[in-house]
């Protein structure tokens, strides 16, 4: 089993739709969780951290489910500009340096 | 100016050549990293450094070396480039502590022919 797994997609959704991605992780001791956005041939950019109680930033909501070992990202009212690849990032056990990147889920928002 | 600057942006080199990729950051962070990204694969850690005197191998360090010249500078060298080192290379920096995300440079696209 991969340490961090994501559905590669692509998810093709119309503008205005709500879309959700999940990411599963294998290390139950992981403590830090992030979502990054990566545009084609560009660097990943931090979208949001994921907190235990869940958190929201505008149209984006991130949630953590420790029991089932997954994190999710919900995007409401999708915009064309949301088209990108979304990377899930999980760190190893507490105190370790190691951040594991998922291979990403590709989102295409269609006009 | 970008927080993390990588040079060159693109490079084509021949098999067997030594090549250096450079990275500098203005975030004032101690931690710096080198990753490579291949199509369909996640980012893979090559080397990381938590301060100027600290250098550590990542998952795929074979064939690579690094130098931390200063807090702000971290360079990656390919001692003798081979075609399967063709990839997109990213430098990143982060603050200390587990909940700091990374700030990435814009990447170096390296092709080894």
XYZ file of N, CA and C in Angstrom:
672
model
N 0.846 -1.196 0.000
C 0.000 0.000 0.000
C 0.877 1.240 0.000
N 0.537 2.197 -0.865
C 1.280 3.440 -0.892
C 1.039 4.216 0.399
N 2.045 5.028 0.770
C 1.904 5.806 2.001
C 0.811 6.860 1.892
N 0.678 7.440 0.712
C -0.372 8.426 0.468
C -0.987 8.105 -0.889
N -2.275 7.932 -0.924
C -2.942 7.566 -2.174
C -4.041 8.545 -2.535
N -4.066 8.892 -3.807
C -5.105 9.768 -4.339
C -5.627 9.199 -5.639
N -6.878 9.442 -5.909
C -7.459 9.118 -7.211
C -6.893 10.117 -8.210
N -6.245 9.653 -9.274
C -5.608 10.599 -10.191
C -6.577 11.445 -11.010
N -7.845 10.976 -11.099
C -8.806 11.698 -11.917
C -8.552 11.443 -13.395
N -8.898 12.357 -14.302
C -9.389 13.693 -13.976
C -10.856 13.732 -13.554
N -11.150 14.685 -12.714
C -12.516 15.003 -12.368
C -12.924 16.158 -13.281
N -13.888 15.907 -14.128
C -14.399 16.953 -15.023
C -15.733 17.429 -14.477
N -15.810 18.682 -14.078
C -17.039 19.200 -13.477
C -17.416 20.513 -14.142
N -18.707 20.833 -14.194
C -19.113 22.117 -14.757
C -18.866 23.237 -13.759
N -18.728 24.424 -14.283
C -18.628 25.597 -13.395
C -19.793 25.625 -12.427
N -19.496 26.006 -11.192
C -20.549 26.111 -10.196
C -20.805 24.826 -9.424
N -20.230 23.735 -9.878
C -20.443 22.451 -9.200
C -19.630 22.380 -7.907
N -20.039 21.431 -7.094
C -19.272 21.095 -5.894
C -18.541 19.786 -6.164
N -17.278 19.744 -5.785
C -16.474 18.543 -6.036
C -15.658 18.236 -4.785
N -15.449 16.948 -4.550
C -14.694 16.540 -3.363
C -13.646 15.511 -3.750
N -12.480 15.625 -3.149
C -11.402 14.656 -3.331
C -11.065 14.049 -1.980
N -10.717 12.794 -2.019
C -10.215 12.141 -0.816
C -8.764 11.740 -1.009
N -8.093 11.565 0.101
C -6.712 11.117 0.105
C -6.546 10.206 1.314
N -6.049 9.006 1.092
C -5.834 8.095 2.220
C -4.351 8.024 2.540
N -4.045 7.802 3.797
C -2.663 7.699 4.234
C -2.502 6.465 5.108
N -1.298 5.918 5.115
C -1.107 4.620 5.765
C -0.541 4.719 7.185
N 0.129 5.817 7.508
C 0.778 5.933 8.812
C -0.168 6.560 9.831
N -0.639 5.741 10.749
C -1.611 6.237 11.731
C -1.011 7.276 12.677
N 0.325 7.375 12.699
C 0.976 8.344 13.584
C 1.170 9.706 12.923
N 0.761 9.841 11.690
C 0.910 11.128 10.992
C 0.185 12.228 11.746
N 0.810 13.415 11.754
C 0.278 14.519 12.542
C -0.053 15.761 11.719
N 0.585 15.909 10.566
C 0.404 17.132 9.784
C -0.122 16.784 8.407
N -1.092 17.577 7.965
C -1.777 17.279 6.713
C -1.999 18.578 5.945
N -1.789 18.495 4.634
C -1.909 19.694 3.809
C -2.539 19.341 2.473
N -3.128 20.340 1.857
C -3.494 20.281 0.445
C -2.689 21.354 -0.283
N -2.085 20.923 -1.405
C -1.371 21.835 -2.287
C -2.074 21.826 -3.633
N -1.913 22.926 -4.322
C -2.405 23.038 -5.684
C -1.199 23.167 -6.604
N -1.249 22.433 -7.735
C -0.172 22.530 -8.714
C -0.766 22.732 -10.101
N -0.424 23.839 -10.725
C -0.800 24.081 -12.112
C 0.234 23.414 -13.010
N -0.172 23.161 -14.235
C 0.668 22.405 -15.158
C 2.060 23.034 -15.286
N 3.077 22.225 -15.029
C 4.474 22.633 -15.174
C 4.887 23.752 -14.223
N 4.095 23.958 -13.180
C 4.448 24.978 -12.199
C 4.733 24.317 -10.847
N 5.191 25.144 -9.907
C 5.491 24.609 -8.598
C 4.215 24.400 -7.785
N 4.228 23.433 -6.870
C 3.097 23.277 -5.954
C 3.006 24.501 -5.037
N 1.774 24.877 -4.743
C 1.553 25.990 -3.821
C 0.610 25.545 -2.725
N 0.937 25.918 -1.503
C 0.120 25.522 -0.367
C -1.277 26.111 -0.492
N -2.271 25.243 -0.479
C -3.667 25.671 -0.524
C -4.190 25.857 0.894
N -4.045 24.812 1.690
C -4.473 24.914 3.084
C -3.946 23.754 3.909
N -3.733 24.023 5.171
C -3.452 22.964 6.121
C -4.777 22.306 6.485
N -4.704 21.119 7.025
C -5.906 20.398 7.450
C -5.820 20.186 8.940
N -6.790 20.695 9.668
C -6.780 20.597 11.119
C -7.764 19.523 11.574
N -7.533 19.035 12.768
C -8.314 17.908 13.281
C -9.810 18.180 13.268
N -10.175 19.415 13.546
C -11.599 19.758 13.644
C -12.178 20.157 12.299
N -11.368 20.093 11.258
C -11.815 20.554 9.944
C -11.657 22.062 9.842
N -11.472 22.557 8.646
C -11.293 23.988 8.465
C -11.749 24.412 7.076
N -12.076 25.675 7.008
C -12.664 26.225 5.789
C -11.915 27.490 5.405
N -11.755 27.670 4.100
C -11.139 28.893 3.597
C -11.905 29.285 2.345
N -12.867 30.150 2.514
C -13.691 30.550 1.375
C -14.489 29.380 0.840
N -14.260 29.062 -0.426
C -15.009 27.963 -1.054
C -14.403 26.587 -0.769
N -13.316 26.548 -0.055
C -12.581 25.310 0.181
C -12.766 24.844 1.637
N -13.072 23.556 1.771
C -13.208 22.957 3.099
C -12.360 21.707 3.162
N -11.557 21.613 4.195
C -10.710 20.438 4.391
C -11.147 19.717 5.654
N -11.125 18.394 5.581
C -11.496 17.598 6.744
C -10.515 16.452 6.931
N -10.399 16.033 8.175
C -9.533 14.922 8.543
C -10.359 13.861 9.246
N -10.189 12.639 8.831
C -10.825 11.505 9.494
C -9.726 10.561 9.942
N -9.347 10.675 11.205
C -8.226 9.866 11.707
C -8.600 8.390 11.799
N -9.815 8.101 12.134
C -10.225 6.697 12.300
C -10.065 5.938 10.994
N -10.447 6.573 9.899
C -10.356 5.918 8.592
C -9.108 6.327 7.827
N -8.311 7.203 8.414
C -7.040 7.638 7.829
C -7.214 8.242 6.444
N -8.056 9.249 6.375
C -8.116 9.982 5.119
C -8.370 11.457 5.402
N -7.984 12.265 4.429
C -8.333 13.675 4.450
C -9.118 13.979 3.186
N -9.896 15.022 3.240
C -10.725 15.374 2.094
C -10.623 16.864 1.818
N -10.899 17.200 0.571
C -10.969 18.596 0.148
C -12.258 18.767 -0.627
N -13.054 19.719 -0.190
C -14.316 20.033 -0.851
C -14.205 21.416 -1.469
N -14.555 21.509 -2.733
C -14.558 22.803 -3.415
C -15.987 23.108 -3.830
N -16.494 24.211 -3.346
C -17.859 24.622 -3.703
C -17.802 25.667 -4.800
N -18.888 25.747 -5.579
C -19.014 26.780 -6.611
C -17.737 26.846 -7.462
N -17.398 25.735 -8.070
C -16.145 25.625 -8.832
C -16.015 26.722 -9.885
N -14.794 27.234 -10.003
C -14.459 28.230 -11.021
C -13.523 27.611 -12.054
N -13.517 28.203 -13.232
C -12.584 27.722 -14.260
C -11.153 27.754 -13.727
N -10.863 28.753 -12.923
C -9.505 28.923 -12.395
C -9.123 27.878 -11.341
N -10.094 27.084 -10.930
C -9.773 25.997 -9.989
C -9.163 24.797 -10.703
N -9.185 24.792 -12.015
C -8.596 23.683 -12.776
C -7.113 23.581 -12.464
N -6.703 22.438 -11.954
C -5.330 22.229 -11.497
C -5.234 20.804 -10.984
N -4.057 20.445 -10.524
C -3.866 19.175 -9.823
C -3.736 19.475 -8.336
N -4.454 18.707 -7.525
C -4.459 18.923 -6.077
C -3.680 17.791 -5.409
N -2.655 18.195 -4.685
C -1.752 17.238 -4.042
C -2.057 17.141 -2.554
N -2.148 15.938 -2.091
C -2.317 15.665 -0.669
C -0.925 15.450 -0.083
N -0.648 16.026 1.064
C 0.667 15.904 1.693
C 0.480 15.530 3.163
N 1.212 14.533 3.573
C 1.093 14.005 4.937
C 2.496 13.855 5.495
N 2.673 14.175 6.753
C 4.009 13.944 7.296
C 4.043 12.619 8.037
N 5.250 12.203 8.364
C 5.424 10.950 9.066
C 5.063 11.113 10.518
N 5.571 10.250 11.325
C 5.284 10.320 12.746
C 5.798 11.634 13.319
N 5.220 12.015 14.408
C 5.579 13.270 15.050
C 7.085 13.383 15.230
N 7.625 14.530 14.887
C 9.052 14.756 15.058
C 9.888 14.389 13.842
N 9.275 13.775 12.849
C 10.069 13.425 11.672
C 9.948 14.533 10.627
N 10.972 14.561 9.781
C 11.007 15.563 8.735
C 10.077 15.232 7.590
N 9.726 13.958 7.492
C 9.329 13.414 6.197
C 7.913 13.793 5.794
N 7.796 14.552 4.723
C 6.515 14.841 4.133
C 6.348 13.956 2.906
N 5.231 13.273 2.833
C 4.950 12.390 1.714
C 3.922 13.069 0.833
N 4.251 13.164 -0.452
C 3.339 13.794 -1.408
C 2.560 12.714 -2.159
N 1.265 12.908 -2.269
C 0.489 12.073 -3.158
C 0.777 12.457 -4.598
N 0.334 11.625 -5.518
C 0.574 11.891 -6.935
C -0.400 12.908 -7.509
N -1.415 13.252 -6.745
C -2.296 14.337 -7.158
C -3.575 13.874 -7.823
N -4.595 14.709 -7.684
C -5.880 14.513 -8.366
C -6.084 15.684 -9.296
N -6.326 15.374 -10.556
C -6.479 16.424 -11.547
C -7.939 16.847 -11.646
N -8.160 18.141 -11.579
C -9.499 18.719 -11.690
C -9.580 19.588 -12.937
N -10.623 19.359 -13.721
C -10.921 20.242 -14.848
C -12.312 20.814 -14.642
N -12.399 22.113 -14.575
C -13.688 22.777 -14.457
C -14.058 23.281 -15.845
N -15.226 22.868 -16.310
C -15.644 23.123 -17.679
C -16.672 24.250 -17.746
N -16.531 25.075 -18.758
C -17.464 26.199 -18.943
C -18.825 25.723 -19.411
N 10.643 40.111 -5.951
C 11.452 38.907 -6.094
C 10.736 37.722 -5.456
N 10.951 36.558 -6.068
C 10.328 35.354 -5.545
C 10.963 34.980 -4.214
N 10.163 34.307 -3.362
C 10.681 33.858 -2.071
C 11.761 32.793 -2.249
N 11.577 31.935 -3.252
C 12.535 30.872 -3.541
C 12.886 30.959 -5.031
N 14.135 31.134 -5.326
C 14.592 31.311 -6.706
C 15.477 30.145 -7.109
N 15.130 29.544 -8.239
C 15.926 28.448 -8.768
C 16.537 28.848 -10.101
N 17.782 28.457 -10.288
C 18.430 28.660 -11.590
C 19.210 27.404 -11.959
N 19.240 27.039 -13.240
C 18.493 27.659 -14.344
C 17.042 27.205 -14.348
N 16.210 27.773 -15.163
C 14.813 27.352 -15.304
C 14.719 26.114 -16.185
N 15.536 26.075 -17.195
C 15.575 24.938 -18.113
C 17.030 24.642 -18.451
N 17.302 23.342 -18.614
C 18.678 22.981 -18.964
C 18.660 21.664 -19.716
N 19.403 21.642 -20.805
C 19.631 20.398 -21.532
C 21.110 20.093 -21.406
N 21.433 18.897 -20.991
C 22.828 18.528 -20.818
C 23.066 17.143 -21.381
N 24.325 16.817 -21.568
C 24.667 15.522 -22.140
C 24.984 14.511 -21.044
N 24.762 13.265 -21.374
C 25.104 12.178 -20.453
C 26.569 12.275 -20.049
N 26.792 12.117 -18.731
C 28.152 12.148 -18.214
C 28.627 13.503 -17.729
N 27.897 14.546 -18.074
C 28.290 15.885 -17.655
C 27.900 16.123 -16.203
N 28.663 16.983 -15.535
C 28.312 17.417 -14.181
C 27.492 18.689 -14.294
N 26.442 18.751 -13.546
C 25.591 19.930 -13.610
C 25.167 20.332 -12.208
N 25.054 21.640 -11.986
C 24.637 22.154 -10.690
C 23.361 22.966 -10.844
N 22.409 22.698 -9.967
C 21.184 23.482 -9.894
C 21.255 24.315 -8.622
N 20.901 25.571 -8.741
C 21.048 26.457 -7.594
C 19.710 26.920 -7.054
N 19.699 27.186 -5.774
C 18.470 27.593 -5.099
C 18.829 28.605 -4.019
N 18.069 29.681 -3.969
C 18.229 30.644 -2.887
C 16.853 31.073 -2.387
N 16.775 31.393 -1.100
C 15.483 31.772 -0.523
C 15.625 33.010 0.358
N 14.566 33.780 0.392
C 14.548 35.018 1.162
C 13.581 34.928 2.342
N 13.111 33.719 2.644
C 12.146 33.536 3.726
C 12.809 33.569 5.102
N 14.122 33.416 5.140
C 14.816 33.372 6.431
C 14.642 32.044 7.150
N 14.209 31.012 6.426
C 14.000 29.696 7.028
C 15.305 28.909 7.076
N 15.365 28.032 8.070
C 16.541 27.167 8.174
C 16.436 25.931 7.284
N 15.232 25.468 7.047
C 15.063 24.181 6.365
C 14.946 24.368 4.858
N 15.716 23.562 4.150
C 15.646 23.581 2.697
C 15.665 22.156 2.171
N 15.072 21.964 0.969
C 14.851 20.624 0.412
C 15.051 20.656 -1.100
N 15.426 19.489 -1.631
C 15.418 19.280 -3.066
C 14.537 18.073 -3.378
N 13.603 18.286 -4.323
C 12.699 17.229 -4.789
C 12.828 17.102 -6.297
N 12.487 15.908 -6.778
C 12.278 15.760 -8.217
C 10.860 15.255 -8.447
N 10.326 15.631 -9.601
C 8.979 15.208 -9.971
C 9.012 14.617 -11.360
N 8.497 13.408 -11.467
C 8.372 12.728 -12.748
C 6.899 12.562 -13.061
N 6.536 12.543 -14.333
C 5.120 12.408 -14.695
C 4.489 11.184 -14.041
N 3.338 11.367 -13.409
C 2.624 10.250 -12.796
C 3.160 9.818 -11.445
N 4.216 10.467 -11.001
C 4.779 10.137 -9.685
C 4.678 11.344 -8.770
N 4.625 11.075 -7.494
C 4.645 12.172 -6.533
C 6.031 12.769 -6.456
N 6.124 13.871 -5.747
C 7.434 14.469 -5.514
C 8.272 13.540 -4.658
N 9.510 13.337 -5.075
C 10.411 12.471 -4.336
C 11.549 13.292 -3.751
N 11.829 13.067 -2.481
C 12.833 13.850 -1.777
C 14.232 13.336 -2.100
N 15.098 14.254 -2.511
C 16.476 13.897 -2.863
C 17.397 14.138 -1.670
N 17.413 15.358 -1.180
C 18.209 15.746 -0.013
C 17.447 16.818 0.758
N 17.778 16.922 2.046
C 17.227 18.005 2.835
C 18.261 18.474 3.849
N 18.060 19.711 4.292
C 19.011 20.335 5.214
C 18.226 21.157 6.223
N 18.475 20.926 7.500
C 17.743 21.648 8.538
C 18.504 22.871 9.038
N 19.801 22.925 8.757
C 20.556 24.150 8.956
C 21.862 24.021 8.179
N 22.685 25.025 8.240
C 23.873 25.077 7.383
C 24.799 23.875 7.604
N 24.837 23.352 8.792
C 25.749 22.236 9.076
C 25.064 20.879 9.013
N 23.836 20.868 8.565
C 23.056 19.634 8.585
C 22.619 19.268 7.163
N 23.081 18.121 6.696
C 22.714 17.630 5.358
C 22.256 16.182 5.517
N 21.137 15.850 4.900
C 20.593 14.501 5.030
C 20.119 13.974 3.689
N 20.315 12.681 3.493
C 19.819 12.053 2.278
C 18.324 11.826 2.380
N 17.688 11.960 1.238
C 16.278 11.630 1.145
C 16.101 10.249 0.547
N 14.972 10.069 -0.129
C 14.626 8.739 -0.665
C 15.475 8.332 -1.850
N 15.921 9.308 -2.646
C 16.541 8.984 -3.931
C 17.823 9.782 -4.131
N 18.749 9.701 -3.204
C 19.941 10.538 -3.244
C 21.040 10.009 -4.168
N 20.987 8.757 -4.579
C 22.059 8.204 -5.417
C 22.214 8.997 -6.700
N 23.457 9.392 -6.984
C 23.741 10.142 -8.198
C 23.658 11.642 -8.019
N 23.304 12.075 -6.803
C 23.170 13.491 -6.497
C 24.049 13.851 -5.301
N 24.427 15.116 -5.225
C 25.073 15.645 -4.032
C 24.562 17.068 -3.823
N 24.734 17.578 -2.620
C 24.253 18.923 -2.322
C 25.308 19.692 -1.550
N 25.113 21.011 -1.539
C 25.958 21.895 -0.759
C 25.082 22.984 -0.164
N 25.212 23.208 1.132
C 24.468 24.290 1.790
C 25.483 25.394 2.082
N 25.532 26.362 1.199
C 26.582 27.384 1.268
C 26.272 28.434 2.326
N 25.026 28.602 2.627
C 24.576 29.616 3.588
C 23.149 29.264 3.952
N 22.608 29.963 4.943
C 21.222 29.680 5.308
C 20.310 29.806 4.097
N 20.611 30.752 3.235
C 19.716 31.045 2.127
C 20.012 30.259 0.867
N 21.082 29.500 0.812
C 21.496 28.869 -0.446
C 21.713 27.374 -0.288
N 21.149 26.634 -1.236
C 21.222 25.166 -1.197
C 21.292 24.705 -2.642
N 22.426 24.126 -3.041
C 22.584 23.731 -4.435
C 22.608 22.218 -4.571
N 22.154 21.756 -5.699
C 22.086 20.328 -6.012
C 22.982 20.055 -7.203
N 23.817 19.019 -7.102
C 24.691 18.647 -8.207
C 24.391 17.237 -8.672
N 24.429 17.072 -9.985
C 24.394 15.750 -10.592
C 25.825 15.483 -11.030
N 26.465 14.528 -10.397
C 27.893 14.322 -10.612
C 28.200 13.875 -12.041
N 27.394 12.982 -12.537
C 27.565 12.475 -13.900
C 26.160 12.176 -14.414
N 25.593 13.130 -15.098
C 24.176 13.053 -15.467
C 23.879 11.846 -16.356
N 22.720 11.248 -16.107
C 22.242 10.133 -16.924
C 20.812 10.441 -17.365
N 20.362 9.834 -18.462
C 19.034 10.170 -18.997
C 17.884 9.995 -18.012
N 17.949 9.012 -17.100
C 16.810 8.850 -16.191
C 16.789 9.889 -15.069
N 17.711 10.837 -15.128
C 17.635 11.992 -14.233
C 16.896 13.165 -14.898
N 16.408 12.918 -16.084
C 15.543 13.893 -16.733
C 14.258 14.028 -15.922
N 13.987 15.220 -15.439
C 12.851 15.433 -14.538
C 12.698 16.919 -14.280
N 11.658 17.232 -13.530
C 11.438 18.587 -13.031
C 11.931 18.609 -11.582
N 12.845 19.512 -11.288
C 13.448 19.589 -9.963
C 12.941 20.829 -9.226
N 12.534 20.597 -7.988
C 12.051 21.700 -7.166
C 12.892 21.830 -5.906
N 13.192 23.053 -5.574
C 13.769 23.402 -4.285
C 12.636 23.942 -3.418
N 12.702 23.702 -2.128
C 11.664 24.205 -1.226
C 12.290 24.610 0.092
N 11.587 25.444 0.818
C 12.005 25.829 2.153
C 10.801 25.799 3.071
N 11.057 25.606 4.352
C 9.967 25.619 5.322
C 10.488 26.118 6.661
N 9.554 26.587 7.472
C 9.903 26.937 8.833
C 10.074 25.687 9.665
N 10.595 25.839 10.856
C 10.746 24.727 11.778
C 9.400 24.409 12.404
N 9.199 23.159 12.733
C 7.910 22.783 13.308
C 7.088 22.020 12.301
N 6.185 21.227 12.801
C 5.510 20.262 11.943
C 4.399 20.853 11.106
N 3.873 21.977 11.475
C 2.714 22.479 10.745
C 3.059 23.553 9.724
N 4.344 23.703 9.442
C 4.733 24.624 8.391
C 4.657 23.920 7.050
N 3.996 24.540 6.109
C 4.015 24.033 4.755
C 5.288 24.475 4.066
N 5.445 24.001 2.867
C 6.613 24.345 2.067
C 6.325 25.536 1.155
N 7.370 26.307 0.881
C 7.353 27.261 -0.222
C 8.324 26.731 -1.259
N 7.817 26.513 -2.452
C 8.625 25.942 -3.530
C 9.156 27.019 -4.458
N 10.311 26.723 -5.055
C 10.766 27.502 -6.188
C 9.992 27.103 -7.431
N 10.206 27.819 -8.508
C 9.435 27.578 -9.724
C 9.952 26.407 -10.546
N 11.011 25.772 -10.098
C 11.441 24.535 -10.709
C 12.505 24.700 -11.774
N 13.263 23.627 -11.963
C 14.238 23.536 -13.052
C 13.874 22.314 -13.875
N 13.627 22.536 -15.138
C 13.331 21.420 -16.035
C 14.637 20.954 -16.651
N 15.075 19.767 -16.268
C 16.356 19.236 -16.713
C 16.142 18.087 -17.686
N 16.823 18.159 -18.801
C 16.799 17.088 -19.786
C 18.220 16.598 -19.990
N 18.419 15.296 -19.828
C 19.729 14.694 -20.059
C 19.638 13.862 -21.331
N 20.451 14.201 -22.296
C 20.380 13.510 -23.600
C 21.605 12.619 -23.821
